[in-house]
Coordinates of C-alpha atoms and ligand atoms in Angstrom, one line a residue:
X1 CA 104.2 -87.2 232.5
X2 CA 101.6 -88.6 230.3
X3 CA 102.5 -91.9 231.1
X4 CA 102.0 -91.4 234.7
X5 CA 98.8 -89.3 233.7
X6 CA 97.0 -92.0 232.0
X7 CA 98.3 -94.8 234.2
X8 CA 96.7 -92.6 237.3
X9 CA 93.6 -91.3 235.2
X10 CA 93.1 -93.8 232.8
X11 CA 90.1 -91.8 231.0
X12 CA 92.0 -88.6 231.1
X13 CA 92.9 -87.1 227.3
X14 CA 95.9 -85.0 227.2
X15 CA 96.5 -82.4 224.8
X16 CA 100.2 -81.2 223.7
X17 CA 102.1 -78.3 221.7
X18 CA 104.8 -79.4 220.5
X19 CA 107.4 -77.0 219.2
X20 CA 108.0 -75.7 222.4
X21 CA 110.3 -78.7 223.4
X22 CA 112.9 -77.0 221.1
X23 CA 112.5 -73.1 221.3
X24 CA 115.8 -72.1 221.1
X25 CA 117.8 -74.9 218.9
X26 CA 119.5 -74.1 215.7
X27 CA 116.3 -74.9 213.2
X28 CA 117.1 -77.9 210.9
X29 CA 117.5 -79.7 214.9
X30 CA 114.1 -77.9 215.6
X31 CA 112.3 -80.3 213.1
X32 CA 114.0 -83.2 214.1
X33 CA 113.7 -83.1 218.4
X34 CA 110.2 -81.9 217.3
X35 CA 109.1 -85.6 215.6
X36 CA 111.2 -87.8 218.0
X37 CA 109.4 -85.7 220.9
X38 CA 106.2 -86.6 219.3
X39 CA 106.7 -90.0 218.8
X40 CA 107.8 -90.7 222.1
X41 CA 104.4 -88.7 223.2
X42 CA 102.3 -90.8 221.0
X43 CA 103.9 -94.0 222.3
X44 CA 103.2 -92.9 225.7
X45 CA 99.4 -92.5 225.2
X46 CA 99.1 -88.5 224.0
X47 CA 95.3 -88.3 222.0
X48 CA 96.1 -84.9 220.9
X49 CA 99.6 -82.7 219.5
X50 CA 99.1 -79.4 218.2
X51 CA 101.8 -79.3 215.5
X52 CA 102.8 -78.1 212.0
X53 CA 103.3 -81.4 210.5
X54 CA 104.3 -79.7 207.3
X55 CA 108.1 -78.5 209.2
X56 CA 107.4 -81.9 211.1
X57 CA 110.4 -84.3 209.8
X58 CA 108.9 -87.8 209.1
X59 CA 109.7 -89.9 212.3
X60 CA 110.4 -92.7 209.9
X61 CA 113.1 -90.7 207.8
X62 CA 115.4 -89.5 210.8
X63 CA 119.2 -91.4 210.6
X64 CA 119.6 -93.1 213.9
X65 CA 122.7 -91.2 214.9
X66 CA 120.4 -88.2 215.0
X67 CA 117.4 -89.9 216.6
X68 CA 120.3 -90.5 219.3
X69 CA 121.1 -87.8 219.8
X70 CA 117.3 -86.4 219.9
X71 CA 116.6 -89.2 222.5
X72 CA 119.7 -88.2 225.1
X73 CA 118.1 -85.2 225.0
X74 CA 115.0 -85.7 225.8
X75 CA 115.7 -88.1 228.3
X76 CA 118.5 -86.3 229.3
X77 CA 121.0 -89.4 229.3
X78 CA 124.0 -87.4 230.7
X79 CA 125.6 -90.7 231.8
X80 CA 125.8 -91.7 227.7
X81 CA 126.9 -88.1 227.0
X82 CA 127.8 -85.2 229.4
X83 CA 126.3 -82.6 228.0
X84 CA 123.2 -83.8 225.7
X85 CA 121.7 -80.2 224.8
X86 CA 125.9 -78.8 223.8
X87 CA 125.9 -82.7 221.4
X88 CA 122.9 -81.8 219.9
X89 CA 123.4 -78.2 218.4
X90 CA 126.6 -78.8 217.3
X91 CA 125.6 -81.9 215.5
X92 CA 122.6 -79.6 214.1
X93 CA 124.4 -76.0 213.7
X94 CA 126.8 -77.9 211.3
X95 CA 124.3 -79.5 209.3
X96 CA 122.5 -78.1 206.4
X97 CA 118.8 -78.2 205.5
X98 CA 118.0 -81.5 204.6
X99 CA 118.9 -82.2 201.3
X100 CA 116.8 -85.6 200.5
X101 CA 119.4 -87.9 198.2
X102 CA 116.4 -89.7 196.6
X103 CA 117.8 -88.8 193.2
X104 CA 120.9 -90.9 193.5
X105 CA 118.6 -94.3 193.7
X106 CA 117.2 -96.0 190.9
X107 CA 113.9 -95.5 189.5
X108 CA 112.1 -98.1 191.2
X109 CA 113.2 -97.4 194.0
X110 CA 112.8 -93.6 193.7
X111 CA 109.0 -93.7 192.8
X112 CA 107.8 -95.9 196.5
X113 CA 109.9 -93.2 198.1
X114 CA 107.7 -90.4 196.7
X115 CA 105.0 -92.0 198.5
X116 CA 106.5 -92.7 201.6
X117 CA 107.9 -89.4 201.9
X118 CA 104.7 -87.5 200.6
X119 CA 106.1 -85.5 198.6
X120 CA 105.5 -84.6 194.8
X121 CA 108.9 -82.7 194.1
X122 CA 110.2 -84.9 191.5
X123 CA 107.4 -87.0 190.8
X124 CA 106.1 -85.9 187.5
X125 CA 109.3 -86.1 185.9
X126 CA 110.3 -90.0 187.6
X127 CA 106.6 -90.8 186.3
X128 CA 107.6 -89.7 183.2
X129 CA 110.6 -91.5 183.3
X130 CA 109.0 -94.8 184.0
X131 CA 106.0 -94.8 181.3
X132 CA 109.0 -95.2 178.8
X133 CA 109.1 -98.7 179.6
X134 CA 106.3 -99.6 182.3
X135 CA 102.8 -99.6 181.5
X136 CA 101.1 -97.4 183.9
X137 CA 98.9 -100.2 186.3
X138 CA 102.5 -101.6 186.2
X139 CA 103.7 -98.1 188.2
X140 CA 100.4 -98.1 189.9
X141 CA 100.7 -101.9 191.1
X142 CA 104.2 -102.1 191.4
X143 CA 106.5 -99.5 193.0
X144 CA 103.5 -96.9 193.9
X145 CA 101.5 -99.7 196.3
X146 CA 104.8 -100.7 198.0
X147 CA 104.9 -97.1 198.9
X148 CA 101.8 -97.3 200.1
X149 CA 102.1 -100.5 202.0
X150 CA 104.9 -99.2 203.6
X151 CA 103.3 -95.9 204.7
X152 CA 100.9 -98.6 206.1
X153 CA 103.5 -100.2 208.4
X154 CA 104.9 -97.1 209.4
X155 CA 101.7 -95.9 210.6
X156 CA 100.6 -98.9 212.4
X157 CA 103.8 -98.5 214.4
X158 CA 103.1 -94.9 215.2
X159 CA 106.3 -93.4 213.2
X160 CA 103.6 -91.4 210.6
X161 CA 100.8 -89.2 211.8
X162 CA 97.7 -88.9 209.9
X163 CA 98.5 -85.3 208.5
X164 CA 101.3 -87.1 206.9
X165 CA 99.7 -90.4 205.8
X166 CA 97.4 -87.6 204.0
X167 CA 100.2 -86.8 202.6
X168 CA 101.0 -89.4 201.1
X169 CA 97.6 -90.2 199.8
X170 CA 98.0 -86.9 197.7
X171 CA 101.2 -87.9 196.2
X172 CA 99.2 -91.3 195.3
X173 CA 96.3 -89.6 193.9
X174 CA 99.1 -87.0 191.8
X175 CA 99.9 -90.0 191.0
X176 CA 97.2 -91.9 189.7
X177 CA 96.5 -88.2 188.2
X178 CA 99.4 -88.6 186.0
X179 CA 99.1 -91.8 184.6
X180 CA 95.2 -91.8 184.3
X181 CA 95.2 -90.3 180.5
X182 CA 97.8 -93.0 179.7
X183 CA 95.9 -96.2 180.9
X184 CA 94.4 -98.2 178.1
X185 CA 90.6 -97.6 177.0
X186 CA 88.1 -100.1 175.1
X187 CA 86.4 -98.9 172.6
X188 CA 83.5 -100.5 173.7
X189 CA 80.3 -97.7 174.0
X190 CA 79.1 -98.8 177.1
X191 CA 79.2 -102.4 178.5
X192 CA 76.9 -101.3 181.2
X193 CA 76.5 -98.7 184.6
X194 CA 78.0 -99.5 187.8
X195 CA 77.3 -97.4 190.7
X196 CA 80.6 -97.2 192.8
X197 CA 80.4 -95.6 196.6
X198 CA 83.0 -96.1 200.0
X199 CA 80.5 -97.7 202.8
X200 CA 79.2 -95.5 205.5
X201 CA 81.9 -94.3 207.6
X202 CA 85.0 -95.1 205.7
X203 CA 86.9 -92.0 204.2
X204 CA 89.3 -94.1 201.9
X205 CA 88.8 -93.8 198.5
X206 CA 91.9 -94.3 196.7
X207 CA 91.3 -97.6 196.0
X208 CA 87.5 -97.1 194.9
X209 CA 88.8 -94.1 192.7
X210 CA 91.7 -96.6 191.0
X211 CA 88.4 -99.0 190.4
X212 CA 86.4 -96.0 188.7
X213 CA 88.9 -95.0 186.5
X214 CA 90.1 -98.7 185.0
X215 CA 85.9 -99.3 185.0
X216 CA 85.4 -96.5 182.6
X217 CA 88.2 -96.4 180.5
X218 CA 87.2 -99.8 179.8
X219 CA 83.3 -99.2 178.5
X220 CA 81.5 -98.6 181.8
X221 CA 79.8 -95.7 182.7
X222 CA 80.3 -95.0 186.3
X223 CA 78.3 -93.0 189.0
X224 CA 80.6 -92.8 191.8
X225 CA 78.8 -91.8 195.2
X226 CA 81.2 -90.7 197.1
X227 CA 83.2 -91.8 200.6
X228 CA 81.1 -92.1 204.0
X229 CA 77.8 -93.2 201.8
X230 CA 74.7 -94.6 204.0
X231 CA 72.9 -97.9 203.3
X232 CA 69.5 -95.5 202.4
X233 CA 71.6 -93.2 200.3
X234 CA 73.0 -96.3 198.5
X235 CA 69.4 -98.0 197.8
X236 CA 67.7 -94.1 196.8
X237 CA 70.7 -94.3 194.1
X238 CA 70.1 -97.7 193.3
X239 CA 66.4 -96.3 192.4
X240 CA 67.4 -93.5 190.4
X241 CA 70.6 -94.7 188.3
X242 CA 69.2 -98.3 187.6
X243 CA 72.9 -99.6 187.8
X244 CA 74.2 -103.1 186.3
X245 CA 76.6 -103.8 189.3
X246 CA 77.1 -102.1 192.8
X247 CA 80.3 -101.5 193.8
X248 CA 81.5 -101.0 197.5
X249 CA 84.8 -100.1 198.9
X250 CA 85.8 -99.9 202.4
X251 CA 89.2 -100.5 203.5
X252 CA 88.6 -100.2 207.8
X253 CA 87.4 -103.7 209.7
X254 CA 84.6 -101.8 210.6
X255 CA 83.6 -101.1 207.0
X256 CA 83.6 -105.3 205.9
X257 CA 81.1 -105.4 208.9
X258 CA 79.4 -102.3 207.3
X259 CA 79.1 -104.5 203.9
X260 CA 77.5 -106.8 205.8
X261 CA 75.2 -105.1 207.1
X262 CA 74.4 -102.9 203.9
X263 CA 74.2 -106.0 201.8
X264 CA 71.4 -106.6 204.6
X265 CA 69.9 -103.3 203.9
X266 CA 69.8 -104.1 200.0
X267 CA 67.9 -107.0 200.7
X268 CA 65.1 -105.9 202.5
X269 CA 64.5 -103.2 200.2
X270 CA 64.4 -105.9 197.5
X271 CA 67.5 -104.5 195.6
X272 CA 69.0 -107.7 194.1
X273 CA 71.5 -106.0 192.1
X274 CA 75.0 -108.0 191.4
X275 CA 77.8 -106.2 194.1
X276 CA 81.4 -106.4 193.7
X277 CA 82.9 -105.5 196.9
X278 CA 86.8 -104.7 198.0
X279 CA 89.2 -103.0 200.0
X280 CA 92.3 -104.1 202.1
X281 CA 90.3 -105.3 205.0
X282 CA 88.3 -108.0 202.9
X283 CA 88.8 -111.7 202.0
X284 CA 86.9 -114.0 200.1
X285 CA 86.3 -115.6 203.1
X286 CA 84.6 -112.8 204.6
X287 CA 82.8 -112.4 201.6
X288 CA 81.4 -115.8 201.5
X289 CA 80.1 -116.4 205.2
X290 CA 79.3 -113.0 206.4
X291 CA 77.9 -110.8 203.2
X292 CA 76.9 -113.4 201.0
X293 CA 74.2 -115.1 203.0
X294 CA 72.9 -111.6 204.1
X295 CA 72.3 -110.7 200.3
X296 CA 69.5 -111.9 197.8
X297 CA 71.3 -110.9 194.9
X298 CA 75.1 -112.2 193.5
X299 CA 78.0 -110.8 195.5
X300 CA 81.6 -111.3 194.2
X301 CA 85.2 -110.4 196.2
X302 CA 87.4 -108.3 193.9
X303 CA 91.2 -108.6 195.7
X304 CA 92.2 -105.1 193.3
X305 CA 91.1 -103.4 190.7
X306 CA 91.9 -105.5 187.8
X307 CA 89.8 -108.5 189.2
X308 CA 87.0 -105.7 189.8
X309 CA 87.2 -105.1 185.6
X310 CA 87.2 -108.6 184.9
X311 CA 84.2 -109.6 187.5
X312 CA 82.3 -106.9 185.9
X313 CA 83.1 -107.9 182.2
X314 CA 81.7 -111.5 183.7
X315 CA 78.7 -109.6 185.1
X316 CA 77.7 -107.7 182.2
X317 CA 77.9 -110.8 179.7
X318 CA 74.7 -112.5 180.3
X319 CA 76.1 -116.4 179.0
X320 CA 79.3 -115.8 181.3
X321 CA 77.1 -114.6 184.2
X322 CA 75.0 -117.6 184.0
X323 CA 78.3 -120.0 184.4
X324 CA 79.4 -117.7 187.3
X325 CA 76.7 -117.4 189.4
Ligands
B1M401 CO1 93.9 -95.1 206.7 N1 93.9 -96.9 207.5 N2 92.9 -94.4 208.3 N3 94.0 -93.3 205.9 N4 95.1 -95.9 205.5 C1 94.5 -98.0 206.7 C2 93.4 -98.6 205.8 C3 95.1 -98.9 207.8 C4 95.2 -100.4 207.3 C5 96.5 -98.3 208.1 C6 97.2 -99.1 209.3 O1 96.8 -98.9 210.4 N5 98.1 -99.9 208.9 C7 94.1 -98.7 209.0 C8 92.9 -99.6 209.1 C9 93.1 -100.5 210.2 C10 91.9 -101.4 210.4 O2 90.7 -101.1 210.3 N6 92.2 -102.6 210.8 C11 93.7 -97.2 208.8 C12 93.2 -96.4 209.8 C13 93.2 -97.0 211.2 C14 92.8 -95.1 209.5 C15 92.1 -94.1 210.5 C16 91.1 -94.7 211.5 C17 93.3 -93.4 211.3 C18 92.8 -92.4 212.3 O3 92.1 -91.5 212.1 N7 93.2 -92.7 213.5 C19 91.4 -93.1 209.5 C20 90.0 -93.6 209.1 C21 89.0 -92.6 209.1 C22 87.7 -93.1 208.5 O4 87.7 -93.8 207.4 N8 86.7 -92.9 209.2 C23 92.3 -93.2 208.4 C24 92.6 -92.1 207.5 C25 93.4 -92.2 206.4 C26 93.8 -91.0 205.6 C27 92.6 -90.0 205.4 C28 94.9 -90.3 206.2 C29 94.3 -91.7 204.2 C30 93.2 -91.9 203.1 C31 93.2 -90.8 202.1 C32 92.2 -91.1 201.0 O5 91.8 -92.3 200.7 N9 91.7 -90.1 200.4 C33 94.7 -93.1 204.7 C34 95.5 -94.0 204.0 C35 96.2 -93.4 202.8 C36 95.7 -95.3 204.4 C37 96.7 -96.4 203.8 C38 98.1 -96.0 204.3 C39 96.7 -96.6 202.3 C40 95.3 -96.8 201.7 C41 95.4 -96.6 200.2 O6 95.0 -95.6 199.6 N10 96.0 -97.7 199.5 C42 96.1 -97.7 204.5 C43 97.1 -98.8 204.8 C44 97.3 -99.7 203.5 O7 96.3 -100.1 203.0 N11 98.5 -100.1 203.2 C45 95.3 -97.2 205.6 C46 96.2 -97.6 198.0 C47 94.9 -98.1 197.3 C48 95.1 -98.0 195.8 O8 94.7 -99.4 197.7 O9 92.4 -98.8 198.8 O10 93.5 -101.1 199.1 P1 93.2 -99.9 198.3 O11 92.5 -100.4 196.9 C49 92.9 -101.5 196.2 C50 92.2 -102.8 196.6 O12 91.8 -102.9 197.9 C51 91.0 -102.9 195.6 O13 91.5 -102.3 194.4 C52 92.5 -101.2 194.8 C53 93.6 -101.2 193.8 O14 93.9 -102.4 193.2 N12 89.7 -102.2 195.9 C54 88.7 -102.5 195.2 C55 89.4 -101.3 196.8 N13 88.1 -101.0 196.7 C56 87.6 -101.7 195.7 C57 86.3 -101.8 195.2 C58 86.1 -102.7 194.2 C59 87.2 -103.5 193.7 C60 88.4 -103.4 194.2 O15 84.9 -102.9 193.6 C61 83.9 -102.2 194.0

C-alpha cells in the first residue's frame, strides 16, 4: 500500500501504527512481526511509525529463521508454507523471552555489542572488566567505536531507527561516563582555553564531548557551547571567553559545508583565532580547499580526538606553532 501510494502521489507522507499488525500473537512474536513489519514499511517509503521502540526488537538482532517466518506472514507466502499465521505462533508460543547470550562471548566482543544493542545491562561490570588490562581510550577507540561504526551501517541500511541509534549513543556516553575519571590527566595548570561547540544544525556531540574531556584532563580549560550553535553565537563567545583555539564538531555533510561557511563568518568579524575542526564527515582535503581559504586565521583537521590534543599542545606552544603554521 505505501509503495503504490507514493509511486501514485509521490509528495504524499504516510503515517503508520504499528503494533496493530500483530494484535493477537503470543507476545515475544509481538516484538518481532512488529520490527520486520517496520522495516519492510521503512523500505517502502513510510516517513512516519508510531511505535514503542523500547518493546521494538532491533531489526538487525532478529535470527533469520524467525525473520522467515515474520516475512511469510506478512506477505502471506502460503505457497512456501500453508498456513503462515499457525508457523508463526507456534514457533513463538514455544519460545521464551529473549534471553540475549552476549555473556557467553569474549570481552571484546561483548563491549561493541553493548553499543550495538543499546543497552547498559552488563556494561559497568564488562567496563570494569576491561580497565584491568586496557587503558580506557584503548576501550573507547577500540571495541566501543566498532560498536558505533556498526550502529552506523545498520542505520544507513534502514535496520535501526533513530529512537534506537539514541540508544545507542546513551550506552556510548555511559560509557565514556565510566571511564572518564580513569583517563590520564597532566598536571599542567592550564596550557590555554579552547572554546569547543557542534556547528549550527548538527545535534552530534559525542565526539566533541570525547574532545572536551581528553582537552581538559590534559591542562586545557574548556568552554563547551553546546550542539546546534550559530556562526553569531560562536563569534559573541569568541568576544567574551578570549579562547586560544576554536574547536568545531560536526559529523553531517551539511555541517563541513556549515564550517565553511562559519569559518567565513569568523573572518568578516575579524576573529583570527586558530580552529581545530572534526567530525566523521571531514577530511583534510575538505579542510584544505573549502575552509581554509575562507578563514584568515590557522585552521587544522583533527581525524579523532587524540590528534585534536596533540594539534592543540602544537597550538598553544608558541616556537612549535611558528614551525606549524
Ligand atoms: Co546520526 N548520523 N543522525 N545520530 N549518527 C551519522 C553521523 C551518520 C553517518 C549515520 C549514517 O547514516 N550512517 C549520518 C550522517 C550522514 C551524512 O550526513 N552523510 C547520520 C544522520 C543522517 C543523522 C540524522 C539526520 C538522522 C535522522 O534524523 N534522519 C540525525 C541528525 C540530526 C541533526 O544533527 N540535525 C541524526 C541523529 C543521531 C542521533 C541523535 C540519534 C545520535 C546522536 C546522539 C548524540 O550525539 N548525542 C546519532 C548517532 C549516534 C550517529 C552515529 C551512529 C554515531 C556518531 C557517534 O557518536 N560516534 C553516526 C554514524 C557513525 O559515525 N558511525 C551517525 C562516536 C563518536 C565518538 O565519534 O563523533 O566521529 P565522532 O567523533 C570522533 C572524531 O570524528 C573526532 O574525534 C572523535 C573521537 O575520536 N572529532 C573531533 C569529532 N569532533 C571533533 C572535534 C575536534 C577534534 C576531533 O576538535 C574540535
Amino acid at each position: 500500500g505505501i509503495r503504490l501510494i507514493k509511486a501514485k502521489f509521490p509528495r504524499t507522507r504516510t503515517v503508520l501504527g504499528i503494533s496493530n499488525v500483530s494484535f493477537g500473537l503470543p507476545a515475544a512474536g509481538r516484538e518481532v512481526l512488529n520490527s520486520v513489519f517496520l522495516y519492510h514499511c521503512v523500505q517502502a517509503g513510510l516517513d512516519l511509525a508510531i511505535v514503542n521502540s523500547e518493546k521494538l526488537e532491533r531489526y538487525a538482532s532478529i535470527p533469520e529463521e524467525e525473520k522467515r517466518l515474520a516475512d511469510n506472514l506478512l506477505f502471506n507466502r502460503i505457497e512456501l508454507d500453508a498456513d503462515p499465521i499457525a508457523s508463526f505462533a507456534a514457533h513463538f508460543r514455544k519460545r521464551k523471552p529473549t534471553v540475549q547470550n552476549t555473556n557467553k562471548l569474549p570481552l571484546l566482543d561483548r563491549l561493541p555489542r553493548y553499543i550495538v544493542e543499546g543497552t547498559k545491562d552488563g556494561l559497568a561490570e564488562d567496563l570494569t572488566e576491561a580497565l584491568k588490562t586496557m587503558r580506557p581510550l584503548e576501550i573507547i577507540n577500540g571495541p566501543l567505536m566498532k560498536g558505533m561504526d556498526e550502529v552506523g551501517k545498520l542505520f544507513n541500511t534502514n535496520q535501526l531507527i533513530v529512537a534506537e541509534v539514541l540508544q545507542s549513543a546513551e550506552a556510548m556516553k555511559a560509557a565514556v561516563a565510566q571511564l572518564e575519571p580513569f583517563m590520564e590527566k597532566a598536571d599542567s595548570a592550564s596550557r590555554g582555553k579552547v572554546l569547543l561547540a557542534t556547528v549550527k544544525g548538527d545535534v552530534h556531540d559525542i565526539g566533541k564531548n570525547l574532545v572536551e574531556i581528553i582537552l581538559s584532563n590534559n591542562g586545557f580549560n574548556v568552554v563547551n557551547l553546546g550542539i546546534k550553535v550559530l556562526p553569531e553565537t560562536l563569534i559573541q563567545a569568541v568576544r567574551q571567553h578570549k579562547p586560544d583555539i576554536i574547536g568545531l564538531s560536526g559529523l553531517l555533510v551539511k555541517s563541513a559545508q556549515q564550517m565553511a561557511i562559519t569559518a567565513g563568518d569568523f573572518s568578516k568579524a575579524g576573529v583570527q583565532t586558530p580552529m581545530l575542526v572534526g567530525g566523521a564527515a571531514l577530511s583534510s582535503n575538505f579542510v584544505d580547499r573549502q575552509i581554509a581559504p575562507v578563514y584568515s586565521g590557522t585552521v587544522a583537521y583533527a581525524s579523532d580526538a587524540m590528534t585534536g590534543l596533540e594539534l592543540a599542545k602544537t597550538i598553544v606552544d608558541a616556537e612549535r606553532f611558528q614551525k606549524f603554521k
